[in-house]
Amino acid sequence: MGNTDEYQTVHLWSLSEDVVIESETDDGELVLSGPWGPERIAAVPPVVREALHRMELGPVLLKNVEPRPDSKTSKAGVYLVLLPVLERLSHLVVRTLGVGDFRGPVLSVCPVSRHALFSSVRLTAMAPIQLPRGVSFTLEAEGFALERDGSTHRVLLHRPEAVWVVGMLVRPVTPDAVSDALPLPRALTWSIIEYLASAGMVTQVETGVEAGMEADLA
């Protein structure tokens, strides 16, 4: 498995390939052009402008975005300034999971709808999960792609680690069981599963007891 430090998870942000920063106005407004028309952001702080320009070029680690020396935004406050804007632009933002071995990203979650909102999902270690019905699995130049009818995201699996995890999810299984079965650090396995869940590609499975209780209450 190699040095565990090499598998430290890295969470990256970028603008979708079809998104371009068209212009900046004198009053600090940014205009982004995307597949669903222009997006205007008024009074953009310098740290947000810097982050978006870097995200236009490729995946960015937000903790590496530094405020300008003359900025009133502290290093600790960068997230407080950035995250509300990035949440608003969630339908234009690709979320990428990487690791510290410099062999490329593990997977990317790409928006495919104006209503796409990447919201982190926390799972329970012993609660069964699996791929939901309607998920397609196809090979593309960038890796395997997961898509689902009606989903606001698609997922690109760039590396074998992500494919291994997906392969475990074709039947109901707990996150703990996936972690125990694969030769990967637990943190990486869990991050892959949580990214898939946040993209709508993993659902929790009702146990027989839970299903029976719901039937009794109906």
Coordinates of C-alpha atoms in Angstrom, one line a residue:
M1 CA 0.0 0.0 0.0
G2 CA 3.0 2.3 0.4
N3 CA 3.4 5.2 2.7
T4 CA 0.1 6.1 4.3
D5 CA 1.0 9.8 4.1
E6 CA 0.8 9.5 0.3
Y7 CA -2.9 8.7 0.7
Q8 CA -3.8 11.8 2.7
T9 CA -7.0 13.1 1.1
V10 CA -7.0 16.4 -0.7
H11 CA -10.2 18.3 -1.5
L12 CA -10.0 20.5 -4.6
W13 CA -12.3 23.0 -6.3
S14 CA -12.4 24.1 -10.0
L15 CA -14.7 25.8 -12.4
S16 CA -16.3 23.5 -15.0
E17 CA -14.4 23.4 -18.3
D18 CA -17.3 25.2 -20.1
V19 CA -17.2 28.1 -17.6
V20 CA -15.3 31.3 -18.4
I21 CA -14.7 34.5 -16.5
E22 CA -15.9 37.0 -19.1
S23 CA -15.2 40.3 -17.6
E24 CA -14.6 42.4 -14.5
T25 CA -16.2 45.8 -13.9
D26 CA -14.6 48.8 -12.1
D27 CA -17.0 48.3 -9.2
G28 CA -15.7 44.8 -8.6
E29 CA -18.5 42.8 -10.4
L30 CA -17.4 39.5 -12.0
V31 CA -19.3 38.1 -15.0
L32 CA -19.0 34.3 -15.5
S33 CA -20.3 32.6 -18.7
G34 CA -21.6 29.1 -18.3
P35 CA -23.9 26.5 -19.9
W36 CA -26.9 28.1 -18.3
G37 CA -26.2 31.7 -19.2
P38 CA -24.2 34.5 -17.5
E39 CA -23.7 34.6 -13.7
R40 CA -23.0 38.0 -12.1
I41 CA -21.3 38.4 -8.8
A42 CA -21.4 41.9 -7.4
A43 CA -18.7 43.5 -5.2
V44 CA -16.3 40.5 -5.3
P45 CA -13.6 40.6 -2.6
P46 CA -10.0 40.3 -4.0
V47 CA -9.5 36.9 -2.4
V48 CA -12.6 35.5 -4.2
R49 CA -11.5 37.0 -7.5
E50 CA -8.1 35.4 -7.1
A51 CA -9.7 32.0 -6.2
L52 CA -12.1 32.0 -9.2
H53 CA -9.3 33.0 -11.7
R54 CA -7.2 30.1 -10.3
M55 CA -10.2 27.7 -10.4
E56 CA -10.7 28.7 -14.1
L57 CA -7.2 27.2 -14.8
G58 CA -7.7 24.0 -12.8
P59 CA -8.3 22.4 -9.4
V60 CA -7.4 24.5 -6.4
L61 CA -6.8 23.7 -2.8
L62 CA -8.7 26.4 -1.0
K63 CA -6.3 26.6 1.9
N64 CA -3.6 27.7 -0.5
V65 CA -5.6 30.8 -1.5
E66 CA -3.9 33.6 0.3
P67 CA -5.4 37.1 1.0
R68 CA -3.4 40.0 -0.3
P69 CA -1.0 41.6 2.2
D70 CA -3.2 44.8 2.3
S71 CA -6.4 42.8 2.5
K72 CA -8.7 43.1 5.6
T73 CA -9.4 39.4 5.2
S74 CA -7.2 37.2 7.4
K75 CA -5.9 33.8 6.4
A76 CA -8.4 32.2 8.8
G77 CA -11.2 34.2 7.3
V78 CA -10.6 33.2 3.7
Y79 CA -13.1 30.3 4.0
L80 CA -15.8 32.6 5.5
V81 CA -15.5 34.8 2.5
L82 CA -15.1 32.1 -0.2
L83 CA -17.6 29.4 0.8
P84 CA -20.8 31.5 0.4
V85 CA -19.8 32.5 -3.1
L86 CA -18.7 29.0 -4.1
E87 CA -22.0 27.6 -2.7
R88 CA -23.9 30.0 -4.8
L89 CA -21.9 28.9 -7.8
S90 CA -22.2 25.2 -7.0
H91 CA -23.8 24.5 -10.4
L92 CA -20.6 25.8 -12.1
V93 CA -18.0 24.1 -9.7
V94 CA -16.3 20.7 -10.0
R95 CA -15.4 19.1 -6.7
T96 CA -12.4 16.8 -7.0
L97 CA -11.0 14.3 -4.5
G98 CA -7.2 13.8 -4.6
V99 CA -4.5 12.3 -2.5
G100 CA -0.9 13.3 -1.8
D101 CA 0.9 11.0 -4.1
F102 CA 0.9 13.3 -7.1
R103 CA -0.5 10.6 -9.4
G104 CA -3.6 12.6 -10.3
P105 CA -7.1 13.0 -8.9
V106 CA -9.1 10.0 -7.6
L107 CA -12.6 11.2 -8.7
S108 CA -14.4 14.4 -9.8
V109 CA -18.1 15.4 -9.2
C110 CA -19.3 17.5 -12.1
P111 CA -22.5 19.5 -12.2
V112 CA -24.9 18.8 -15.1
S113 CA -27.9 20.9 -14.0
R114 CA -28.6 24.6 -13.1
H115 CA -29.9 23.2 -9.8
A116 CA -26.8 21.2 -8.9
L117 CA -25.8 21.7 -5.3
F118 CA -23.0 19.6 -3.8
S119 CA -23.9 19.1 -0.2
S120 CA -21.6 16.9 1.9
V121 CA -23.3 13.7 3.1
R122 CA -22.2 12.0 6.3
L123 CA -22.8 8.3 6.5
T124 CA -23.0 5.8 9.4
A125 CA -20.4 3.2 9.6
M126 CA -22.8 0.2 10.0
A127 CA -25.7 1.5 7.9
P128 CA -25.9 -0.5 4.6
I129 CA -25.5 1.5 1.3
Q130 CA -25.4 0.7 -2.4
L131 CA -25.6 2.2 -5.8
P132 CA -29.2 3.3 -6.6
R133 CA -31.2 2.0 -9.5
G134 CA -30.6 3.8 -12.8
V135 CA -26.9 4.4 -12.4
S136 CA -24.9 3.8 -15.7
F137 CA -21.2 3.0 -15.7
T138 CA -19.4 3.9 -18.9
L139 CA -15.7 4.2 -20.0
E140 CA -14.6 7.6 -21.2
A141 CA -11.2 9.2 -22.0
E142 CA -11.0 10.7 -18.5
G143 CA -11.9 7.4 -16.8
F144 CA -15.1 5.7 -15.9
A145 CA -18.2 7.9 -15.6
L146 CA -21.2 7.3 -13.3
E147 CA -24.5 8.9 -14.4
R148 CA -28.0 8.6 -13.1
D149 CA -31.3 9.6 -14.7
G150 CA -32.5 12.8 -13.0
S151 CA -29.2 13.4 -11.1
T152 CA -27.8 16.9 -11.0
H153 CA -24.2 15.6 -11.1
R154 CA -22.1 13.0 -12.9
V155 CA -19.0 11.4 -11.4
L156 CA -15.7 10.7 -13.2
L157 CA -13.6 7.9 -11.6
H158 CA -10.1 8.7 -12.6
R159 CA -8.2 6.1 -10.6
P160 CA -8.6 2.4 -9.7
E161 CA -9.1 3.2 -6.1
A162 CA -12.5 4.8 -6.9
V163 CA -13.5 2.0 -9.2
W164 CA -12.7 -0.6 -6.5
V165 CA -15.0 1.2 -4.1
V166 CA -17.8 1.5 -6.7
G167 CA -17.4 -2.2 -7.4
M168 CA -18.2 -2.9 -3.7
L169 CA -21.4 -1.0 -3.9
V170 CA -23.3 -3.0 -6.4
R171 CA -24.9 -4.9 -3.5
P172 CA -25.9 -3.6 0.0
V173 CA -22.8 -3.2 2.1
T174 CA -21.7 -1.0 5.1
P175 CA -19.0 1.6 4.8
D176 CA -17.0 -0.3 7.4
A177 CA -17.2 -3.5 5.3
V178 CA -16.0 -1.7 2.3
S179 CA -13.0 -0.3 4.3
D180 CA -12.2 -3.7 5.7
A181 CA -12.3 -5.4 2.2
L182 CA -10.1 -3.0 0.3
P183 CA -6.3 -2.3 0.6
L184 CA -6.8 1.4 1.1
P185 CA -6.6 3.7 4.1
R186 CA -9.9 4.1 5.8
A187 CA -10.0 7.9 5.3
L188 CA -9.6 7.6 1.6
T189 CA -12.3 4.9 1.3
W190 CA -14.7 7.0 3.3
S191 CA -14.0 10.1 1.3
I192 CA -14.7 8.3 -1.9
I193 CA -18.0 7.0 -0.5
E194 CA -19.0 10.3 0.8
Y195 CA -18.3 12.1 -2.5
L196 CA -20.4 9.5 -4.3
A197 CA -23.2 10.0 -1.8
S198 CA -23.0 13.8 -2.1
A199 CA -23.4 13.3 -5.9
G200 CA -26.4 11.1 -5.4
M201 CA -24.6 8.0 -6.6
V202 CA -25.0 6.2 -3.2
T203 CA -28.1 5.7 -1.2
Q204 CA -28.8 4.2 2.2
V205 CA -30.5 0.8 2.1
E206 CA -33.5 0.1 4.4
T207 CA -33.1 -2.9 6.6
G208 CA -35.9 -5.3 7.1
V209 CA -36.7 -3.9 10.5
E210 CA -36.8 -0.3 9.3
A211 CA -39.0 -1.3 6.3
G212 CA -41.4 -3.1 8.6
M213 CA -41.7 -0.2 10.9
E214 CA -42.5 2.1 8.0
A215 CA -45.1 -0.3 6.8
D216 CA -46.7 -0.5 10.3
L217 CA -46.8 3.3 10.4
A218 CA -48.4 3.7 7.0

